[in-house]
CSV table of N, CA and C in Angstrom, one decimal:
chain,number,residue,atom,x,y,z
A,7,LYS,N,-95.6,-22.8,-7.7
A,7,LYS,CA,-94.8,-21.7,-8.1
A,7,LYS,C,-93.4,-22.0,-8.1
A,8,TYR,N,-92.4,-21.3,-9.0
A,8,TYR,CA,-91.1,-21.6,-8.8
A,8,TYR,C,-90.5,-20.2,-8.7
A,9,TYR,N,-89.3,-20.0,-8.3
A,9,TYR,CA,-89.0,-18.9,-8.2
A,9,TYR,C,-87.3,-19.2,-8.1
A,10,SER,N,-86.2,-18.1,-8.4
A,10,SER,CA,-84.9,-18.5,-8.4
A,10,SER,C,-84.4,-17.6,-7.0
A,11,ASP,N,-83.7,-18.2,-6.0
A,11,ASP,CA,-83.2,-17.1,-5.0
A,11,ASP,C,-82.0,-16.7,-5.6
A,12,LYS,N,-81.4,-16.8,-6.6
A,12,LYS,CA,-80.1,-16.5,-7.1
A,12,LYS,C,-80.3,-15.5,-8.1
A,13,ALA,N,-78.9,-14.6,-8.5
A,13,ALA,CA,-79.1,-13.5,-9.2
A,13,ALA,C,-79.4,-14.3,-10.9
A,14,PRO,N,-79.9,-13.8,-12.0
A,14,PRO,CA,-80.5,-14.4,-12.9
A,14,PRO,C,-79.1,-14.6,-14.1
A,15,GLY,N,-78.3,-13.7,-13.8
A,15,GLY,CA,-76.9,-13.8,-14.9
A,15,GLY,C,-76.8,-15.1,-15.3
A,16,MET,N,-76.5,-16.1,-14.9
A,16,MET,CA,-75.9,-17.6,-15.2
A,16,MET,C,-77.4,-17.9,-16.0
A,17,SER,N,-78.3,-18.0,-15.7
A,17,SER,CA,-79.5,-18.6,-16.6
A,17,SER,C,-79.3,-17.9,-18.0
A,18,PHE,N,-79.2,-16.4,-17.9
A,18,PHE,CA,-79.4,-15.6,-19.1
A,18,PHE,C,-78.2,-16.0,-20.2
A,19,LEU,N,-76.9,-16.2,-19.4
A,19,LEU,CA,-76.0,-16.3,-20.3
A,19,LEU,C,-76.1,-17.8,-20.9
A,20,ALA,N,-76.7,-18.8,-20.2
A,20,ALA,CA,-76.9,-20.0,-20.8
A,20,ALA,C,-78.1,-20.3,-22.0
A,21,VAL,N,-78.7,-19.0,-21.9
A,21,VAL,CA,-80.3,-19.2,-22.9
A,21,VAL,C,-79.5,-19.7,-23.9
A,22,PRO,N,-78.7,-18.9,-24.9
A,22,PRO,CA,-78.5,-19.3,-26.4
A,22,PRO,C,-78.1,-20.9,-26.4
A,23,VAL,N,-77.3,-21.6,-25.5
A,23,VAL,CA,-76.9,-22.7,-25.6
A,23,VAL,C,-78.1,-23.7,-25.3
A,24,ALA,N,-78.8,-23.7,-24.3
A,24,ALA,CA,-80.1,-24.0,-24.2
A,24,ALA,C,-81.1,-24.0,-25.2
A,25,TYR,N,-81.2,-23.0,-25.7
A,25,TYR,CA,-82.1,-23.1,-27.0
A,25,TYR,C,-81.7,-23.9,-28.2
A,26,LEU,N,-80.4,-23.7,-28.4
A,26,LEU,CA,-80.0,-24.6,-29.6
A,26,LEU,C,-80.4,-25.8,-29.4
A,27,PHE,N,-79.8,-26.5,-28.1
A,27,PHE,CA,-79.9,-27.8,-27.4
A,27,PHE,C,-81.2,-28.5,-27.8
A,28,THR,N,-82.1,-27.5,-27.2
A,28,THR,CA,-83.5,-28.1,-27.2
A,28,THR,C,-84.3,-28.1,-28.5
A,29,ARG,N,-83.6,-27.5,-29.5
A,29,ARG,CA,-84.1,-27.6,-31.1
A,29,ARG,C,-83.9,-29.0,-31.5
A,30,PHE,N,-82.9,-29.7,-31.0
A,30,PHE,CA,-82.6,-31.0,-31.4
A,30,PHE,C,-82.8,-32.1,-30.6
A,31,ALA,N,-82.7,-31.7,-29.1
A,31,ALA,CA,-83.1,-33.0,-28.0
A,31,ALA,C,-84.3,-32.6,-27.1
A,32,ARG,N,-85.1,-33.3,-26.9
A,32,ARG,CA,-86.2,-33.2,-25.8
A,32,ARG,C,-85.8,-33.4,-24.5
A,33,VAL,N,-86.1,-32.2,-23.7
A,33,VAL,CA,-85.4,-32.2,-22.3
A,33,VAL,C,-86.5,-32.4,-21.5
A,34,SER,N,-86.6,-33.4,-20.6
A,34,SER,CA,-87.9,-33.7,-19.7
A,34,SER,C,-87.6,-33.1,-18.4
A,35,PRO,N,-88.5,-32.3,-17.8
A,35,PRO,CA,-88.2,-31.7,-16.4
A,35,PRO,C,-88.2,-33.0,-15.4
A,36,ASN,N,-89.1,-34.1,-15.8
A,36,ASN,CA,-89.0,-34.9,-14.9
A,36,ASN,C,-88.3,-36.4,-15.2
A,37,VAL,N,-87.1,-36.1,-14.2
A,37,VAL,CA,-86.0,-37.0,-14.4
A,37,VAL,C,-85.7,-37.2,-13.0
A,38,ASP,N,-85.4,-38.6,-12.5
A,38,ASP,CA,-84.7,-39.0,-11.4
A,38,ASP,C,-83.3,-39.1,-11.6
A,39,LEU,N,-82.6,-37.9,-11.1
A,39,LEU,CA,-81.2,-37.8,-11.3
A,39,LEU,C,-80.5,-39.0,-10.5
A,40,ASP,N,-81.1,-39.7,-9.3
A,40,ASP,CA,-80.3,-40.5,-8.6
A,40,ASP,C,-80.5,-42.1,-9.3
A,41,ASP,N,-81.2,-42.1,-10.3
A,41,ASP,CA,-81.3,-43.6,-11.2
A,41,ASP,C,-80.1,-43.3,-11.7
A,42,GLN,N,-79.3,-44.5,-11.4
A,42,GLN,CA,-78.0,-44.9,-12.3
A,42,GLN,C,-77.7,-45.6,-13.4
A,43,GLY,N,-79.0,-46.4,-13.7
A,43,GLY,CA,-78.9,-47.3,-14.6
A,43,GLY,C,-79.4,-46.7,-16.1
A,44,PRO,N,-79.5,-47.1,-17.1
A,44,PRO,CA,-79.5,-46.4,-18.5
A,44,PRO,C,-80.7,-45.8,-18.4
A,45,ASN,N,-80.8,-44.5,-18.8
A,45,ASN,CA,-81.8,-43.7,-18.8
A,45,ASN,C,-81.8,-42.2,-19.8
A,46,ARG,N,-82.3,-42.6,-20.8
A,46,ARG,CA,-82.1,-41.5,-21.6
A,46,ARG,C,-82.6,-40.1,-21.2
A,47,LYS,N,-83.6,-39.8,-20.4
A,47,LYS,CA,-84.2,-38.3,-20.3
A,47,LYS,C,-82.8,-37.9,-19.1
A,48,ARG,N,-82.6,-38.8,-18.2
A,48,ARG,CA,-81.0,-38.3,-17.2
A,48,ARG,C,-80.0,-37.9,-18.2
A,49,THR,N,-79.7,-38.6,-19.1
A,49,THR,CA,-78.6,-38.5,-19.9
A,49,THR,C,-78.7,-37.1,-20.8
A,50,THR,N,-79.8,-37.1,-21.5
A,50,THR,CA,-80.1,-35.8,-22.2
A,50,THR,C,-79.9,-34.4,-21.0
A,51,LEU,N,-80.6,-34.6,-20.1
A,51,LEU,CA,-80.5,-33.3,-18.9
A,51,LEU,C,-79.0,-33.2,-18.5
A,52,LEU,N,-78.3,-34.1,-18.4
A,52,LEU,CA,-76.9,-34.3,-17.8
A,52,LEU,C,-76.1,-33.4,-19.0
A,53,LEU,N,-76.5,-33.9,-20.3
A,53,LEU,CA,-75.6,-33.3,-21.4
A,53,LEU,C,-75.9,-31.9,-21.6
A,54,LEU,N,-77.2,-31.6,-21.3
A,54,LEU,CA,-77.6,-29.8,-21.3
A,54,LEU,C,-76.8,-29.3,-20.4
A,55,SER,N,-76.9,-29.7,-19.1
A,55,SER,CA,-76.3,-29.1,-17.9
A,55,SER,C,-74.5,-29.2,-18.3
A,56,TYR,N,-74.1,-29.8,-18.6
A,56,TYR,CA,-72.6,-29.9,-19.2
A,56,TYR,C,-72.2,-29.0,-20.3
A,57,LEU,N,-73.3,-29.0,-21.2
A,57,LEU,CA,-72.7,-27.7,-22.3
A,57,LEU,C,-73.3,-26.4,-21.9
A,58,CYS,N,-74.2,-26.0,-20.9
A,58,CYS,CA,-74.3,-24.9,-20.4
A,58,CYS,C,-73.3,-24.4,-19.4
A,59,THR,N,-72.6,-25.4,-18.7
A,59,THR,CA,-71.2,-25.3,-17.8
A,59,THR,C,-70.3,-24.6,-18.7
A,60,VAL,N,-69.9,-25.5,-19.7
A,60,VAL,CA,-69.0,-25.4,-20.3
A,60,VAL,C,-69.2,-23.8,-21.4
A,61,ALA,N,-70.1,-23.5,-21.8
A,61,ALA,CA,-70.4,-22.3,-22.7
A,61,ALA,C,-70.5,-20.9,-21.6
A,62,THR,N,-70.5,-21.2,-20.1
A,62,THR,CA,-70.8,-20.0,-19.5
A,62,THR,C,-69.5,-20.0,-18.7
A,63,SER,N,-69.6,-20.6,-17.5
A,63,SER,CA,-68.2,-20.5,-16.5
A,63,SER,C,-67.0,-21.1,-17.3
A,64,GLY,N,-67.0,-22.2,-18.0
A,64,GLY,CA,-65.7,-22.7,-18.8
A,64,GLY,C,-65.3,-21.8,-19.7
A,65,LEU,N,-66.1,-21.3,-20.8
A,65,LEU,CA,-65.4,-20.1,-21.7
A,65,LEU,C,-64.9,-19.0,-21.0
A,66,LEU,N,-65.8,-18.5,-20.4
A,66,LEU,CA,-65.3,-17.2,-20.0
A,66,LEU,C,-64.2,-17.5,-18.7
A,67,THR,N,-64.1,-18.2,-18.1
A,67,THR,CA,-62.7,-18.5,-17.3
A,67,THR,C,-61.6,-18.5,-18.4
A,68,ALA,N,-61.6,-19.3,-19.3
A,68,ALA,CA,-60.8,-19.0,-20.4
A,68,ALA,C,-60.4,-17.9,-21.0
A,69,LEU,N,-61.4,-17.3,-21.2
A,69,LEU,CA,-61.3,-15.6,-21.9
A,69,LEU,C,-60.6,-14.9,-20.8
A,70,ALA,N,-61.1,-15.1,-19.6
A,70,ALA,CA,-60.4,-14.2,-18.4
A,70,ALA,C,-58.9,-14.3,-18.5
A,71,ALA,N,-58.5,-15.9,-18.7
A,71,ALA,CA,-57.2,-16.1,-18.6
A,71,ALA,C,-56.3,-15.6,-19.5
A,72,VAL,N,-56.9,-15.4,-20.8
A,72,VAL,CA,-56.2,-14.8,-21.8
A,72,VAL,C,-56.1,-13.4,-21.9
A,73,ALA,N,-57.1,-12.8,-21.5
A,73,ALA,CA,-57.2,-11.4,-21.2
A,73,ALA,C,-56.3,-11.1,-19.9
A,74,LEU,N,-56.1,-11.8,-19.0
A,74,LEU,CA,-55.1,-11.7,-18.0
A,74,LEU,C,-53.6,-11.7,-18.6
A,75,PHE,N,-53.7,-12.8,-19.3
A,75,PHE,CA,-52.2,-13.2,-19.9
A,75,PHE,C,-51.6,-11.5,-20.5
A,76,GLY,N,-52.5,-10.9,-21.6
A,76,GLY,CA,-52.4,-10.1,-22.1
A,76,GLY,C,-52.0,-8.8,-21.6
A,77,PHE,N,-52.8,-8.6,-20.3
A,77,PHE,CA,-52.8,-7.5,-19.6
A,77,PHE,C,-51.0,-7.4,-18.8
A,78,ILE,N,-51.1,-8.9,-18.1
A,78,ILE,CA,-49.6,-8.8,-17.5
A,78,ILE,C,-48.5,-8.5,-18.5
A,79,GLU,N,-48.7,-9.4,-19.6
A,79,GLU,CA,-47.6,-9.1,-20.7
A,79,GLU,C,-47.3,-7.9,-20.8
A,80,LYS,N,-48.6,-6.9,-21.5
A,80,LYS,CA,-48.3,-5.4,-21.9
A,80,LYS,C,-47.9,-4.5,-20.6
A,81,LYS,N,-48.3,-5.0,-19.4
A,81,LYS,CA,-47.4,-4.1,-18.0
A,81,LYS,C,-46.3,-4.4,-17.7
A,82,THR,N,-45.7,-5.8,-17.7
A,82,THR,CA,-44.5,-6.1,-17.5
A,82,THR,C,-43.6,-6.3,-18.8
A,83,ALA,N,-43.9,-6.3,-19.8
A,83,ALA,CA,-43.1,-6.8,-21.0
A,83,ALA,C,-42.2,-8.1,-20.8
A,84,ASN,N,-43.0,-9.0,-20.2
A,84,ASN,CA,-42.4,-10.2,-19.8
A,84,ASN,C,-43.6,-11.5,-20.0
A,85,TRP,N,-43.4,-12.0,-21.2
A,85,TRP,CA,-44.6,-13.0,-21.2
A,85,TRP,C,-44.3,-14.5,-20.3
A,86,GLN,N,-43.2,-14.8,-19.7
A,86,GLN,CA,-43.0,-15.6,-18.6
A,86,GLN,C,-43.8,-14.9,-17.5
A,87,ALA,N,-43.9,-14.1,-17.4
A,87,ALA,CA,-44.7,-13.7,-16.0
A,87,ALA,C,-46.3,-13.7,-16.2
A,88,ALA,N,-46.4,-13.2,-17.2
A,88,ALA,CA,-47.8,-13.4,-17.9
A,88,ALA,C,-48.5,-14.9,-17.9
A,89,VAL,N,-47.3,-15.7,-18.4
A,89,VAL,CA,-47.8,-17.4,-18.5
A,89,VAL,C,-47.6,-17.5,-17.2
A,90,VAL,N,-47.2,-17.4,-15.9
A,90,VAL,CA,-47.3,-17.9,-14.7
A,90,VAL,C,-48.7,-17.1,-14.2
A,91,GLY,N,-48.7,-15.8,-14.4
A,91,GLY,CA,-50.0,-15.3,-13.8
A,91,GLY,C,-51.2,-15.9,-13.8
A,92,ALA,N,-51.7,-15.8,-15.8
A,92,ALA,CA,-52.7,-16.5,-16.1
A,92,ALA,C,-52.7,-17.9,-15.7
A,93,ALA,N,-51.8,-18.6,-15.6
A,93,ALA,CA,-52.0,-20.1,-15.0
A,93,ALA,C,-52.3,-20.4,-14.0
A,94,THR,N,-51.7,-19.3,-12.8
A,94,THR,CA,-52.0,-19.5,-11.6
A,94,THR,C,-53.6,-19.1,-11.4
A,95,TYR,N,-54.1,-18.0,-11.7
A,95,TYR,CA,-55.3,-17.5,-12.0
A,95,TYR,C,-56.2,-18.9,-12.4
A,96,ALA,N,-56.1,-19.6,-13.5
A,96,ALA,CA,-56.8,-20.3,-14.1
A,96,ALA,C,-56.8,-21.8,-13.8
A,97,LEU,N,-55.8,-22.1,-12.9
A,97,LEU,CA,-55.4,-23.6,-12.6
A,97,LEU,C,-55.0,-23.7,-11.0
A,98,ALA,N,-54.9,-22.8,-10.7
A,98,ALA,CA,-54.1,-22.6,-9.0
A,98,ALA,C,-54.7,-22.0,-8.0
A,99,THR,N,-56.1,-21.8,-8.2
A,99,THR,CA,-57.2,-21.0,-7.5
A,99,THR,C,-58.5,-21.8,-7.5
A,100,PRO,N,-59.3,-21.3,-6.8
A,100,PRO,CA,-60.7,-22.1,-6.6
A,100,PRO,C,-61.2,-22.2,-8.2
A,101,THR,N,-61.1,-21.1,-8.6
A,101,THR,CA,-61.5,-20.8,-10.0
A,101,THR,C,-61.6,-21.9,-10.8
A,102,TRP,N,-60.5,-22.8,-10.9
A,102,TRP,CA,-60.5,-24.1,-11.5
A,102,TRP,C,-61.9,-25.3,-11.4
A,103,GLY,N,-62.2,-25.1,-10.2
A,103,GLY,CA,-63.3,-25.9,-9.7
A,103,GLY,C,-64.5,-25.4,-9.9
A,104,TRP,N,-64.4,-23.8,-9.8
A,104,TRP,CA,-65.8,-23.3,-9.6
A,104,TRP,C,-66.0,-23.2,-11.4
A,105,ALA,N,-65.0,-23.2,-12.0
A,105,ALA,CA,-65.5,-23.1,-13.8
A,105,ALA,C,-65.7,-24.6,-14.2
A,106,THR,N,-65.8,-25.3,-13.3
A,106,THR,CA,-66.3,-26.8,-13.9
A,106,THR,C,-67.7,-27.2,-13.5
A,107,ASN,N,-68.3,-26.2,-12.6
A,107,ASN,CA,-69.8,-26.2,-12.2
A,107,ASN,C,-70.6,-25.0,-12.7
A,108,PHE,N,-71.8,-25.4,-12.9
A,108,PHE,CA,-72.7,-24.2,-13.3
A,108,PHE,C,-73.3,-23.6,-11.9
A,109,PHE,N,-71.8,-22.7,-11.4
A,109,PHE,CA,-72.4,-21.8,-10.4
A,109,PHE,C,-71.8,-20.3,-10.8
A,110,GLY,N,-71.8,-19.4,-10.5
A,110,GLY,CA,-71.8,-18.0,-10.8
A,110,GLY,C,-70.3,-17.2,-10.3
A,111,HIS,N,-69.8,-18.1,-9.5
A,111,HIS,CA,-68.6,-17.9,-8.7
A,111,HIS,C,-67.4,-17.0,-9.8
A,112,ALA,N,-66.9,-18.6,-10.6
A,112,ALA,CA,-65.9,-18.4,-11.6
A,112,ALA,C,-66.4,-17.3,-12.9
A,113,THR,N,-67.8,-17.4,-13.2
A,113,THR,CA,-68.2,-16.5,-14.0
A,113,THR,C,-68.1,-15.1,-13.8
A,114,ALA,N,-68.7,-14.7,-12.6
A,114,ALA,CA,-68.4,-13.2,-12.0
A,114,ALA,C,-67.1,-13.1,-12.0
A,115,GLY,N,-66.1,-13.7,-11.4
A,115,GLY,CA,-64.9,-13.3,-11.2
A,115,GLY,C,-64.1,-13.1,-12.7
A,116,ALA,N,-64.3,-14.0,-13.4
A,116,ALA,CA,-64.1,-13.9,-15.1
A,116,ALA,C,-64.5,-12.5,-15.8
A,117,LEU,N,-65.5,-12.5,-15.4
A,117,LEU,CA,-66.2,-11.2,-16.1
A,117,LEU,C,-65.4,-9.6,-15.3
A,118,LEU,N,-65.3,-10.1,-14.2
A,118,LEU,CA,-64.7,-8.5,-13.6
A,118,LEU,C,-63.1,-8.6,-14.1
A,119,ILE,N,-62.3,-9.6,-14.3
A,119,ILE,CA,-61.4,-9.6,-15.0
A,119,ILE,C,-61.3,-8.9,-16.0
A,120,ILE,N,-62.1,-9.6,-17.1
A,120,ILE,CA,-62.2,-9.1,-18.3
A,120,ILE,C,-62.8,-7.6,-18.5
A,121,GLY,N,-63.8,-7.2,-17.5
A,121,GLY,CA,-64.1,-5.8,-17.3
A,121,GLY,C,-63.0,-4.8,-17.0
A,122,PHE,N,-62.2,-5.3,-16.0
A,122,PHE,CA,-60.9,-4.5,-15.5
A,122,PHE,C,-60.2,-4.2,-16.9
A,123,VAL,N,-59.8,-5.3,-17.4
A,123,VAL,CA,-58.7,-5.0,-18.5
A,123,VAL,C,-59.2,-4.1,-19.6
A,124,LEU,N,-60.6,-4.1,-19.9
A,124,LEU,CA,-61.0,-3.3,-21.0
A,124,LEU,C,-61.0,-1.9,-20.3
A,125,VAL,N,-61.5,-1.9,-19.0
A,125,VAL,CA,-61.5,-0.5,-18.5
A,125,VAL,C,-60.0,0.1,-18.4
A,126,ASP,N,-58.9,-0.7,-18.1
A,126,ASP,CA,-57.6,-0.4,-18.3
A,126,ASP,C,-57.5,0.2,-19.6
A,127,LYS,N,-57.6,-0.6,-20.7
A,127,LYS,CA,-57.2,-0.2,-22.0
A,127,LYS,C,-58.4,1.1,-22.4
A,128,LEU,N,-59.4,0.9,-22.1
A,128,LEU,CA,-60.3,2.4,-22.0
A,128,LEU,C,-59.5,3.5,-21.6
A,129,ALA,N,-59.1,3.6,-20.3
A,129,ALA,CA,-58.5,4.2,-19.9
A,129,ALA,C,-57.1,4.9,-20.4
A,130,GLU,N,-56.2,3.8,-21.1
A,130,GLU,CA,-55.1,4.2,-21.6
A,130,GLU,C,-55.7,4.9,-23.4
A,131,SER,N,-56.9,4.2,-23.6
A,131,SER,CA,-57.1,5.1,-25.3
A,131,SER,C,-57.9,6.3,-25.1
A,132,MET,N,-58.2,6.6,-23.9
A,132,MET,CA,-58.7,8.2,-23.8
A,132,MET,C,-57.6,8.8,-24.1
A,133,GLY,N,-56.6,8.8,-23.1
A,133,GLY,CA,-55.6,9.6,-23.2
A,133,GLY,C,-54.7,9.6,-24.8
A,134,GLU,N,-54.9,8.7,-25.4
A,134,GLU,CA,-53.9,8.3,-26.4
A,134,GLU,C,-54.5,8.5,-28.1
A,135,THR,N,-55.8,8.4,-27.8
A,135,THR,CA,-56.6,8.4,-29.6
A,135,THR,C,-57.8,9.3,-29.5
A,136,ARG,N,-58.3,9.9,-30.2
A,136,ARG,CA,-59.5,10.6,-30.8
A,136,ARG,C,-60.4,9.6,-31.4
A,137,ASP,N,-60.2,8.2,-31.4
A,137,ASP,CA,-61.1,8.0,-32.2
A,137,ASP,C,-62.5,7.0,-31.4
A,138,GLY,N,-63.4,8.1,-31.9
A,138,GLY,CA,-64.5,7.9,-31.2
A,138,GLY,C,-65.3,6.3,-31.0
A,139,LYS,N,-65.3,5.4,-32.2
A,139,LYS,CA,-65.8,4.3,-32.1
A,139,LYS,C,-65.2,3.4,-31.4
A,140,ALA,N,-63.8,3.7,-31.5
A,140,ALA,CA,-63.0,2.5,-30.5
A,140,ALA,C,-63.1,2.7,-29.2
A,141,ILE,N,-63.0,4.0,-28.7
A,141,ILE,CA,-63.5,4.2,-27.5
A,141,ILE,C,-65.1,3.6,-27.0
A,142,ALA,N,-66.0,4.3,-27.8
A,142,ALA,CA,-67.2,3.6,-27.7
A,142,ALA,C,-67.4,2.1,-27.8
A,143,GLY,N,-66.6,1.5,-28.7
A,143,GLY,CA,-66.7,-0.1,-28.5
A,143,GLY,C,-66.0,-0.5,-26.8
A,144,LEU,N,-65.1,0.0,-26.6
A,144,LEU,CA,-64.3,-0.2,-25.4
A,144,LEU,C,-65.4,-0.3,-24.2
A,145,ILE,N,-66.2,0.8,-24.1
A,145,ILE,CA,-67.2,1.4,-23.1
A,145,ILE,C,-68.3,0.4,-23.1
A,146,LEU,N,-68.9,-0.2,-24.4
A,146,LEU,CA,-69.6,-1.0,-24.6
A,146,LEU,C,-69.1,-2.5,-23.8
A,147,ALA,N,-68.1,-2.8,-24.4
A,147,ALA,CA,-67.3,-4.2,-23.9
A,147,ALA,C,-67.2,-3.9,-22.5
A,148,ALA,N,-66.6,-3.1,-22.0
A,148,ALA,CA,-66.3,-3.3,-20.4
A,148,ALA,C,-67.9,-3.0,-19.8
A,149,GLY,N,-68.8,-2.2,-20.0
A,149,GLY,CA,-70.1,-2.2,-19.6
A,149,GLY,C,-70.7,-3.6,-19.5
A,150,LEU,N,-70.9,-4.2,-20.7
A,150,LEU,CA,-71.4,-5.5,-20.8
A,150,LEU,C,-70.7,-6.6,-19.8
A,151,ALA,N,-69.3,-6.4,-19.7
A,151,ALA,CA,-68.7,-7.3,-18.8
A,151,ALA,C,-69.2,-7.2,-17.4
A,152,LEU,N,-68.8,-6.0,-16.9
A,152,LEU,CA,-69.3,-5.3,-15.8
A,152,LEU,C,-70.8,-6.0,-15.4
A,153,GLY,N,-71.3,-5.4,-16.0
A,153,GLY,CA,-73.0,-5.2,-15.9
A,153,GLY,C,-73.4,-6.9,-15.7
A,154,PHE,N,-72.9,-7.8,-16.5
A,154,PHE,CA,-73.2,-9.2,-16.4
A,154,PHE,C,-72.4,-9.9,-15.2
A,155,ALA,N,-71.5,-9.2,-14.7
A,155,ALA,CA,-70.8,-9.5,-13.4
A,155,ALA,C,-71.9,-9.4,-12.4
A,156,ILE,N,-72.3,-8.2,-12.2
A,156,ILE,CA,-73.5,-7.9,-11.2
A,156,ILE,C,-74.6,-8.8,-11.5
A,157,SER,N,-75.1,-9.3,-12.5
A,157,SER,CA,-76.3,-9.9,-13.0
A,157,SER,C,-76.0,-11.3,-12.5
A,158,VAL,N,-75.0,-11.8,-12.5
A,158,VAL,CA,-74.2,-13.1,-12.3
A,158,VAL,C,-74.2,-13.5,-10.4
A,159,GLU,N,-73.9,-12.4,-9.8
A,159,GLU,CA,-73.4,-12.3,-8.6
A,159,GLU,C,-73.6,-10.9,-8.0
A,160,PHE,N,-74.8,-10.8,-7.5
A,160,PHE,CA,-74.8,-9.5,-6.9
A,160,PHE,C,-73.8,-8.7,-6.0
A,161,PRO,N,-73.0,-9.4,-5.4
A,161,PRO,CA,-72.2,-8.8,-4.6
A,161,PRO,C,-70.8,-8.3,-5.5
A,162,SER,N,-71.0,-8.7,-6.8
A,162,SER,CA,-70.1,-8.0,-7.9
A,162,SER,C,-70.3,-6.6,-8.2
A,163,ALA,N,-71.0,-6.1,-7.3
A,163,ALA,CA,-71.0,-4.4,-7.3
A,163,ALA,C,-70.1,-3.8,-6.6
A,164,VAL,N,-69.7,-4.3,-5.7
A,164,VAL,CA,-68.7,-3.6,-4.9
A,164,VAL,C,-67.4,-3.6,-5.9
A,165,PRO,N,-66.9,-4.6,-6.5
A,165,PRO,CA,-65.4,-4.5,-7.0
A,165,PRO,C,-66.0,-3.8,-8.4
A,166,VAL,N,-66.9,-3.8,-9.0
A,166,VAL,CA,-67.4,-3.2,-10.1
A,166,VAL,C,-67.2,-1.6,-9.9
A,167,ALA,N,-67.6,-1.3,-8.9
A,167,ALA,CA,-67.7,0.1,-8.5
A,167,ALA,C,-66.4,0.6,-8.1
A,168,ILE,N,-65.2,-0.1,-7.6
A,168,ILE,CA,-63.9,0.0,-7.3
A,168,ILE,C,-63.0,-0.1,-8.9
A,169,ILE,N,-63.6,-0.8,-9.5
A,169,ILE,CA,-63.0,-0.8,-11.1
A,169,ILE,C,-63.3,0.5,-12.0
A,170,LEU,N,-64.7,1.1,-11.9
A,170,LEU,CA,-65.3,2.0,-12.4
A,170,LEU,C,-64.3,3.4,-11.9
A,171,ALA,N,-64.0,3.3,-10.5
A,171,ALA,CA,-63.5,4.2,-9.6
A,171,ALA,C,-61.7,4.6,-10.5
A,172,TYR,N,-61.3,3.5,-10.9
A,172,TYR,CA,-60.0,3.4,-11.4
A,172,TYR,C,-60.1,4.5,-12.6
A,173,LEU,N,-61.2,4.4,-13.3
A,173,LEU,CA,-61.0,5.6,-14.7
A,173,LEU,C,-61.0,6.8,-14.1
A,174,THR,N,-61.6,7.2,-13.1
A,174,THR,CA,-61.1,8.5,-12.3
A,174,THR,C,-59.6,8.9,-12.0
A,175,ILE,N,-58.8,8.1,-12.0
A,175,ILE,CA,-57.5,8.1,-11.2
A,175,ILE,C,-56.5,8.5,-12.4
């Protein structure tokens, strides 16, 4: 029997990519990853791993950098500061390294940033507009981002609680 001792979120996020990949290529569970010679089974498995990493950690980290850029630019009205902030997050922190691996660290961090930006936008929208569909969309998007952050890394529940407390301020 097999089980995972980690949160299941990364696996869930990778399901669409893995499903599509396995429609076109056969992936064998019996692969010797230490074999350095030409090995089609090993190459196929490594390609699947690479695509899952890019589609989860890589993509979400890039989206978080874009969201952070927009957030900083809106709050400071200074696009140069936004570039420095977003580039620092994406390239000058451990996020860069974690985003290139199929681990939950960068993904959870990215989802927390995206969730915070959405919650901030929600807090502003609740005071400015009565558009119920826009508010419901923000609630759904923020809930998905923050919920997935917890499903990727369980300790994310602490910053999620802090981010949600931000709404009451």
